[in-house]
mmCIF file of C-alpha atoms in Angstrom:
data_model
loop_
_atom_site.group_PDB
_atom_site.id
_atom_site.type_symbol
_atom_site.label_atom_id
_atom_site.label_comp_id
_atom_site.label_asym_id
_atom_site.label_seq_id
_atom_site.Cartn_x
_atom_site.Cartn_y
_atom_site.Cartn_z
ATOM 1 C CA GLY A 263 4.226 7.003 -3.516
ATOM 2 C CA VAL A 264 6.945 9.458 -2.787
ATOM 3 C CA GLU A 265 9.986 6.845 -2.490
ATOM 4 C CA ARG A 266 12.949 7.906 -4.703
ATOM 5 C CA SER A 267 15.846 5.929 -3.022
ATOM 6 C CA THR A 268 16.169 2.080 -1.965
ATOM 7 C CA GLN A 269 18.738 2.874 0.630
ATOM 8 C CA SER A 270 21.000 0.147 -0.604
ATOM 9 C CA VAL A 271 24.205 -0.569 1.379
ATOM 10 C CA ALA A 272 25.812 -2.502 -1.558
ATOM 11 C CA ILE A 273 28.553 0.057 -1.803
ATOM 12 C CA LEU A 274 30.134 -1.226 1.587
ATOM 13 C CA PHE A 275 31.088 -4.336 -0.151
ATOM 14 C CA GLU A 276 32.947 -3.003 -3.184
ATOM 15 C CA GLN A 277 36.566 -3.937 -3.412
ATOM 16 C CA GLY A 278 39.220 -1.299 -2.408
ATOM 17 C CA ARG A 279 38.717 2.454 -2.668
ATOM 18 C CA TYR A 280 35.669 3.065 -4.702
ATOM 19 C CA ALA A 281 33.289 5.819 -5.946
ATOM 20 C CA GLU A 282 30.076 5.894 -7.843
ATOM 21 C CA LEU A 283 27.591 8.326 -9.499
ATOM 22 C CA SER A 284 24.205 7.691 -10.787
ATOM 23 C CA PHE A 285 21.671 9.908 -12.497
ATOM 24 C CA GLY A 286 18.089 9.132 -13.625
ATOM 25 C CA HIS A 287 15.415 10.935 -15.591
ATOM 26 C CA PHE A 288 11.785 9.734 -14.865
ATOM 27 C CA ASP A 289 8.702 10.681 -16.852
ATOM 28 C CA PRO A 290 5.686 8.931 -15.343
ATOM 29 C CA THR A 291 2.022 9.453 -16.623
ATOM 30 C CA VAL A 292 -0.760 9.555 -14.185
ATOM 31 C CA GLU A 293 -4.392 10.600 -15.394
ATOM 32 C CA GLY A 294 -7.793 10.291 -14.001
ATOM 33 C CA ALA A 295 -11.268 11.598 -14.647
ATOM 34 C CA VAL A 296 -14.591 12.487 -12.915
ATOM 35 C CA ASP A 297 -18.238 12.838 -13.876
ATOM 36 C CA GLY A 298 -18.542 9.285 -15.400
ATOM 37 C CA GLY A 299 -15.074 9.861 -17.271
ATOM 38 C CA ALA A 300 -16.440 13.055 -19.097
ATOM 39 C CA ILE A 301 -13.859 15.405 -17.347
ATOM 40 C CA GLY A 302 -10.200 14.409 -17.490
ATOM 41 C CA SER A 303 -7.414 15.443 -15.244
ATOM 42 C CA GLY A 304 -4.560 15.416 -17.953
ATOM 43 C CA ASP A 305 -1.151 14.179 -16.971
ATOM 44 C CA MET A 306 -0.610 15.316 -13.429
ATOM 45 C CA ALA A 307 2.689 13.521 -12.752
ATOM 46 C CA GLY A 308 5.685 15.806 -13.769
ATOM 47 C CA SER A 309 8.946 14.437 -14.863
ATOM 48 C CA TYR A 310 11.813 14.712 -12.539
ATOM 49 C CA ASN A 311 15.469 13.880 -12.059
ATOM 50 C CA SER A 312 17.136 11.837 -9.513
ATOM 51 C CA TRP A 313 20.744 11.175 -8.624
ATOM 52 C CA SER A 314 23.084 9.655 -6.040
ATOM 53 C CA LEU A 315 26.683 9.768 -5.079
ATOM 54 C CA GLY A 316 28.631 7.224 -3.131
ATOM 55 C CA TYR A 317 32.265 6.742 -1.896
ATOM 56 C CA LYS A 318 33.816 3.796 -0.021
ATOM 57 C CA MET A 319 37.143 3.219 1.365
ATOM 58 C CA ASP A 320 38.861 0.514 3.558
ATOM 59 C CA ILE A 321 40.190 1.041 6.966
ATOM 60 C CA GLY A 322 42.722 -1.688 7.440
ATOM 61 C CA ASP A 323 41.833 -5.341 6.589
ATOM 62 C CA ARG A 324 38.578 -5.466 8.525
ATOM 63 C CA MET A 325 36.765 -2.171 8.313
ATOM 64 C CA ALA A 326 35.299 -0.087 5.555
ATOM 65 C CA LEU A 327 33.739 3.303 5.621
ATOM 66 C CA ALA A 328 31.257 4.621 2.973
ATOM 67 C CA PHE A 329 29.421 7.939 2.404
ATOM 68 C CA ILE A 330 26.201 8.206 0.397
ATOM 69 C CA LEU A 331 24.353 11.113 -0.808
ATOM 70 C CA ASP A 332 20.894 10.667 -2.360
ATOM 71 C CA GLN A 333 17.270 11.895 -2.362
ATOM 72 C CA PRO A 334 15.175 9.568 -0.389
ATOM 73 C CA ILE A 335 11.715 10.933 -1.032
ATOM 74 C CA GLY A 336 10.201 13.334 -3.563
ATOM 75 C CA ALA A 337 6.991 14.556 -5.440
ATOM 76 C CA ASN A 338 6.228 16.575 -8.455
ATOM 77 C CA VAL A 339 2.451 17.050 -8.906
ATOM 78 C CA ASN A 340 1.275 19.443 -11.539
ATOM 79 C CA TYR A 341 -2.417 19.184 -12.776
ATOM 80 C CA PRO A 342 -2.868 21.008 -16.044
ATOM 81 C CA ALA A 343 -4.736 24.319 -15.636
ATOM 82 C CA SER A 344 -6.198 23.712 -19.201
ATOM 83 C CA ALA A 345 -8.008 20.576 -17.734
ATOM 84 C CA ALA A 346 -10.806 22.830 -16.291
ATOM 85 C CA PRO A 347 -13.351 22.141 -15.292
ATOM 86 C CA TYR A 348 -11.682 19.092 -13.614
ATOM 87 C CA PRO A 349 -11.716 20.036 -9.715
ATOM 88 C CA LEU A 350 -7.950 19.863 -9.246
ATOM 89 C CA ALA A 351 -6.880 21.892 -12.360
ATOM 90 C CA GLY A 352 -4.089 24.083 -11.726
ATOM 91 C CA SER A 353 -3.131 22.333 -8.420
ATOM 92 C CA THR A 354 0.707 21.820 -7.767
ATOM 93 C CA ALA A 355 2.641 20.184 -5.301
ATOM 94 C CA THR A 356 6.470 19.687 -4.649
ATOM 95 C CA LEU A 357 8.337 17.586 -1.969
ATOM 96 C CA SER A 358 12.018 17.559 -2.022
ATOM 97 C CA SER A 359 14.748 16.017 0.078
ATOM 98 C CA SER A 360 18.361 15.244 0.270
ATOM 99 C CA ALA A 361 20.313 12.974 2.702
ATOM 100 C CA ILE A 362 23.870 12.022 3.565
ATOM 101 C CA THR A 363 24.528 8.604 5.057
ATOM 102 C CA ALA A 364 27.724 7.555 6.943
ATOM 103 C CA LEU A 365 28.258 3.827 7.218
ATOM 104 C CA LEU A 366 31.034 1.741 8.980
ATOM 105 C CA ARG A 367 31.410 -1.915 8.488
ATOM 106 C CA TYR A 368 33.384 -4.490 10.488
ATOM 107 C CA LYS A 369 34.174 -7.916 9.060
ATOM 108 C CA PHE A 370 34.693 -11.121 11.292
ATOM 109 C CA GLU A 371 36.793 -14.038 10.527
ATOM 110 C CA ASN A 372 33.712 -16.332 9.837
ATOM 111 C CA ASN A 373 32.508 -14.300 6.741
ATOM 112 C CA VAL A 374 29.980 -12.396 8.739
ATOM 113 C CA SER A 375 30.069 -8.538 9.023
ATOM 114 C CA VAL A 376 28.152 -5.825 11.018
ATOM 115 C CA TYR A 377 27.623 -2.277 9.888
ATOM 116 C CA GLY A 378 25.712 0.774 10.892
ATOM 117 C CA GLY A 379 25.775 4.397 10.865
ATOM 118 C CA LEU A 380 23.883 7.636 10.799
ATOM 119 C CA ARG A 381 21.565 9.451 8.188
ATOM 120 C CA TYR A 382 21.132 13.207 8.061
ATOM 121 C CA GLU A 383 18.021 14.070 6.022
ATOM 122 C CA THR A 384 16.434 17.434 4.965
ATOM 123 C CA VAL A 385 12.969 17.760 3.644
ATOM 124 C CA HIS A 386 10.763 20.764 2.190
ATOM 125 C CA GLY A 387 7.387 20.954 0.785
ATOM 126 C CA GLU A 388 5.078 23.501 -1.145
ATOM 127 C CA VAL A 389 1.416 23.052 -2.160
ATOM 128 C CA SER A 390 -0.973 25.154 -4.236
ATOM 129 C CA LEU A 391 -4.692 24.293 -4.541
ATOM 130 C CA PRO A 392 -6.541 26.954 -6.447
ATOM 131 C CA PHE A 393 -10.021 25.256 -6.064
ATOM 132 C CA LEU A 394 -9.704 25.713 -2.288
ATOM 133 C CA GLY A 395 -7.514 28.822 -2.624
ATOM 134 C CA TYR A 396 -5.074 27.014 -0.353
ATOM 135 C CA THR A 397 -1.238 27.325 -0.247
ATOM 136 C CA LEU A 398 1.337 25.771 1.988
ATOM 137 C CA ASP A 399 5.081 26.341 2.238
ATOM 138 C CA THR A 400 7.199 24.569 4.768
ATOM 139 C CA ASN A 401 10.815 25.326 6.236
ATOM 140 C CA HIS A 402 13.617 23.075 5.250
ATOM 141 C CA ASP A 403 13.695 20.592 8.465
ATOM 142 C CA SER A 404 16.750 18.345 9.011
ATOM 143 C CA GLU A 405 16.587 15.354 11.272
ATOM 144 C CA LEU A 406 18.865 12.448 12.213
ATOM 145 C CA GLY A 407 18.360 8.782 11.862
ATOM 146 C CA TYR A 408 20.337 5.598 12.068
ATOM 147 C CA VAL A 409 21.145 2.377 10.129
ATOM 148 C CA VAL A 410 22.131 -0.996 11.404
ATOM 149 C CA GLY A 411 22.807 -4.277 9.484
ATOM 150 C CA VAL A 412 24.358 -7.586 9.194
ATOM 151 C CA ALA A 413 25.687 -9.445 6.304
ATOM 152 C CA TRP A 414 27.242 -12.983 5.271
ATOM 153 C CA GLU A 415 29.392 -13.647 2.372
ATOM 154 C CA LYS A 416 31.074 -16.586 0.610
ATOM 155 C CA PRO A 417 33.482 -14.965 -1.753
ATOM 156 C CA GLU A 418 34.285 -18.340 -3.684
ATOM 157 C CA ILE A 419 30.837 -18.339 -5.210
ATOM 158 C CA ALA A 420 30.346 -14.572 -5.046
ATOM 159 C CA ALA A 421 27.509 -15.186 -2.486
ATOM 160 C CA ARG A 422 26.219 -12.210 -0.030
ATOM 161 C CA VAL A 423 23.280 -11.745 2.075
ATOM 162 C CA ALA A 424 22.717 -8.295 3.578
ATOM 163 C CA LEU A 425 19.844 -7.323 6.087
ATOM 164 C CA THR A 426 19.457 -3.613 6.852
ATOM 165 C CA TYR A 427 17.204 -1.768 9.006
ATOM 166 C CA ASN A 428 16.568 2.020 8.374
ATOM 167 C CA SER A 429 15.073 3.937 11.213
ATOM 168 C CA ALA A 430 12.258 6.195 10.965
ATOM 169 C CA MET A 431 12.748 10.027 10.862
ATOM 170 C CA LYS A 432 10.186 12.311 12.380
ATOM 171 C CA HIS A 433 10.252 15.874 10.948
ATOM 172 C CA THR A 434 8.623 18.988 12.642
ATOM 173 C CA LEU A 435 7.801 21.204 9.690
ATOM 174 C CA HIS A 436 7.053 24.951 10.435
ATOM 175 C CA SER A 437 4.799 26.104 7.676
ATOM 176 C CA SER A 438 2.852 29.013 6.130
ATOM 177 C CA GLU A 439 -0.695 28.072 5.324
ATOM 178 C CA SER A 440 -3.209 30.375 3.684
ATOM 179 C CA PHE A 441 -6.768 30.387 2.503
ATOM 180 C CA ALA A 442 -7.888 32.954 0.126
ATOM 181 C CA ALA A 443 -11.590 32.765 0.836
ATOM 182 C CA GLY A 444 -14.151 30.764 3.069
ATOM 183 C CA PRO A 445 -14.586 30.309 6.743
ATOM 184 C CA LEU A 446 -10.834 29.703 7.345
ATOM 185 C CA ALA A 447 -9.834 32.868 5.020
ATOM 186 C CA GLY A 448 -6.462 34.217 6.189
ATOM 187 C CA ASN A 449 -2.664 33.616 6.763
ATOM 188 C CA TYR A 450 -1.498 31.058 9.354
ATOM 189 C CA THR A 451 1.946 30.114 10.776
ATOM 190 C CA THR A 452 1.474 26.478 11.869
ATOM 191 C CA ALA A 453 3.879 23.456 12.791
ATOM 192 C CA PHE A 454 3.192 19.711 12.084
ATOM 193 C CA GLN A 455 4.969 16.362 12.052
ATOM 194 C CA THR A 456 5.754 14.037 9.226
ATOM 195 C CA GLU A 457 7.375 10.713 9.756
ATOM 196 C CA VAL A 458 9.636 9.385 6.752
ATOM 197 C CA PRO A 459 9.049 5.890 7.533
ATOM 198 C CA GLN A 460 11.197 2.852 8.775
ATOM 199 C CA SER A 461 12.298 0.192 6.400
ATOM 200 C CA VAL A 462 13.882 -3.187 6.179
ATOM 201 C CA ASN A 463 16.062 -4.249 3.292
ATOM 202 C CA LEU A 464 17.117 -7.797 2.398
ATOM 203 C CA GLU A 465 19.764 -7.638 -0.449
ATOM 204 C CA PHE A 466 21.274 -10.935 -1.830
ATOM 205 C CA GLN A 467 23.474 -12.204 -4.755
ATOM 206 C CA THR A 468 25.123 -15.491 -5.682
ATOM 207 C CA GLY A 469 27.098 -17.040 -8.460
ATOM 208 C CA VAL A 470 25.308 -19.691 -10.283
ATOM 209 C CA ALA A 471 27.784 -20.559 -12.984
ATOM 210 C CA VAL A 472 31.131 -19.107 -14.430
ATOM 211 C CA ASP A 473 30.723 -15.467 -14.888
ATOM 212 C CA THR A 474 27.053 -15.485 -14.067
ATOM 213 C CA LEU A 475 25.415 -13.794 -11.058
ATOM 214 C CA VAL A 476 21.785 -13.848 -9.762
ATOM 215 C CA PHE A 477 21.114 -11.041 -7.497
ATOM 216 C CA GLY A 478 17.932 -9.370 -5.880
ATOM 217 C CA SER A 479 16.287 -7.649 -2.945
ATOM 218 C CA VAL A 480 13.288 -7.480 -0.800
ATOM 219 C CA ARG A 481 12.260 -4.269 0.694
ATOM 220 C CA TRP A 482 9.542 -3.401 3.196
ATOM 221 C CA VAL A 483 8.547 0.286 4.111
ATOM 222 C CA ASN A 484 6.210 1.206 6.711
ATOM 223 C CA TRP A 485 4.256 3.841 4.589
ATOM 224 C CA GLU A 486 1.114 3.552 6.855
ATOM 225 C CA ALA A 487 3.044 5.847 9.275
ATOM 226 C CA PHE A 488 3.609 8.547 6.579
ATOM 227 C CA ASP A 489 1.160 11.348 6.366
ATOM 228 C CA ILE A 490 1.227 15.118 5.600
ATOM 229 C CA THR A 491 -1.424 16.722 7.697
ATOM 230 C CA PRO A 492 -0.997 20.570 7.779
ATOM 231 C CA PRO A 493 -3.333 21.763 10.775
ATOM 232 C CA MET A 494 -5.460 24.297 8.872
ATOM 233 C CA PHE A 495 -5.904 22.054 5.850
ATOM 234 C CA ASN A 496 -6.856 19.140 8.141
ATOM 235 C CA MET A 497 -9.473 21.372 9.547
ATOM 236 C CA ALA A 498 -10.995 22.001 6.005
ATOM 237 C CA ALA A 499 -10.420 18.647 4.294
ATOM 238 C CA GLY A 500 -8.469 16.029 6.329
ATOM 239 C CA PRO A 501 -4.827 14.866 5.685
ATOM 240 C CA LEU A 502 -3.281 16.233 2.652
ATOM 241 C CA VAL A 503 -1.340 12.879 1.757
ATOM 242 C CA SER A 504 -1.715 9.518 3.696
ATOM 243 C CA TYR A 505 -1.245 5.793 2.665
ATOM 244 C CA ASN A 506 -3.376 2.866 3.723
ATOM 245 C CA HIS A 507 -0.923 0.205 3.189
ATOM 246 C CA ASP A 508 2.798 -0.654 3.827
ATOM 247 C CA THR A 509 4.690 -1.736 0.608
ATOM 248 C CA THR A 510 6.872 -4.723 0.010
ATOM 249 C CA THR A 511 9.073 -4.440 -3.233
ATOM 250 C CA PHE A 512 10.760 -7.434 -4.753
ATOM 251 C CA ASN A 513 13.733 -7.230 -7.266
ATOM 252 C CA LEU A 514 15.419 -10.061 -9.032
ATOM 253 C CA GLY A 515 17.966 -9.959 -11.827
ATOM 254 C CA VAL A 516 20.821 -11.872 -13.614
ATOM 255 C CA TRP A 517 24.145 -10.474 -14.679
ATOM 256 C CA ARG A 518 26.490 -12.185 -17.045
ATOM 257 C CA LYS A 519 30.055 -11.295 -18.024
ATOM 258 C CA PHE A 520 30.815 -12.081 -21.755
ATOM 259 C CA ASN A 521 34.463 -11.182 -21.844
ATOM 260 C CA GLU A 522 36.825 -8.819 -20.418
ATOM 261 C CA SER A 523 34.932 -5.803 -22.230
ATOM 262 C CA TRP A 524 31.404 -6.739 -22.088
ATOM 263 C CA SER A 525 28.829 -7.622 -19.537
ATOM 264 C CA ALA A 526 24.964 -7.230 -19.291
ATOM 265 C CA ALA A 527 22.229 -7.491 -16.703
ATOM 266 C CA VAL A 528 18.502 -8.095 -16.754
ATOM 267 C CA GLN A 529 16.274 -7.442 -13.663
#
């Protein structure tokens, strides 16, 4: 799909004043074929970079404040033009986003804490489909969503369970659509809505031996609610992007500290 961030709130539980930066490079390979496998698409999934930045600080003994910058969704589709006569040869699509999330946590005396905050997200998309003579370019639309959650901790064994709900965000995209030929030939100014879906995260960890930690997460995302359906393209071919199923993702890992200098994790 188009997910590029797991929307973790783990930074809220770091000790003291804390900052983190992560950067990743991804190079997927997605290929297909038509005509019984005789005409191949070539690799249509372009490589991309992803980054996130977080900062957390304590406010007194019971409160913590965190800011997270990330890229919640994205796509980089590029069918090689050299794959002709494959029908989608030369087709491209990009979906970009950025978000800033502000979170506030309050810790009670019984090791339970509650947290919540706001997420401000901006999205933009471009599409070119030469086989239909179709292009799409949207504005950069920004919307506000929210985050709420509850957590339980037992510091003596490094145990923590955090349950987080991320709200959906419905973007209204003002777009320029065009068809170079056919019954819909022309340039159009249109608007449509796309919902970046709601999600639920369950993150957990616990110590199982000295200097050994088991951690993981379960994440559900309501991808059935997500579609990209520009009005003029919909008249010609239906939704541009849609998903038939929600997703549930499981993550499990083990972390081990070997000495004061070295530690490692596998997940």
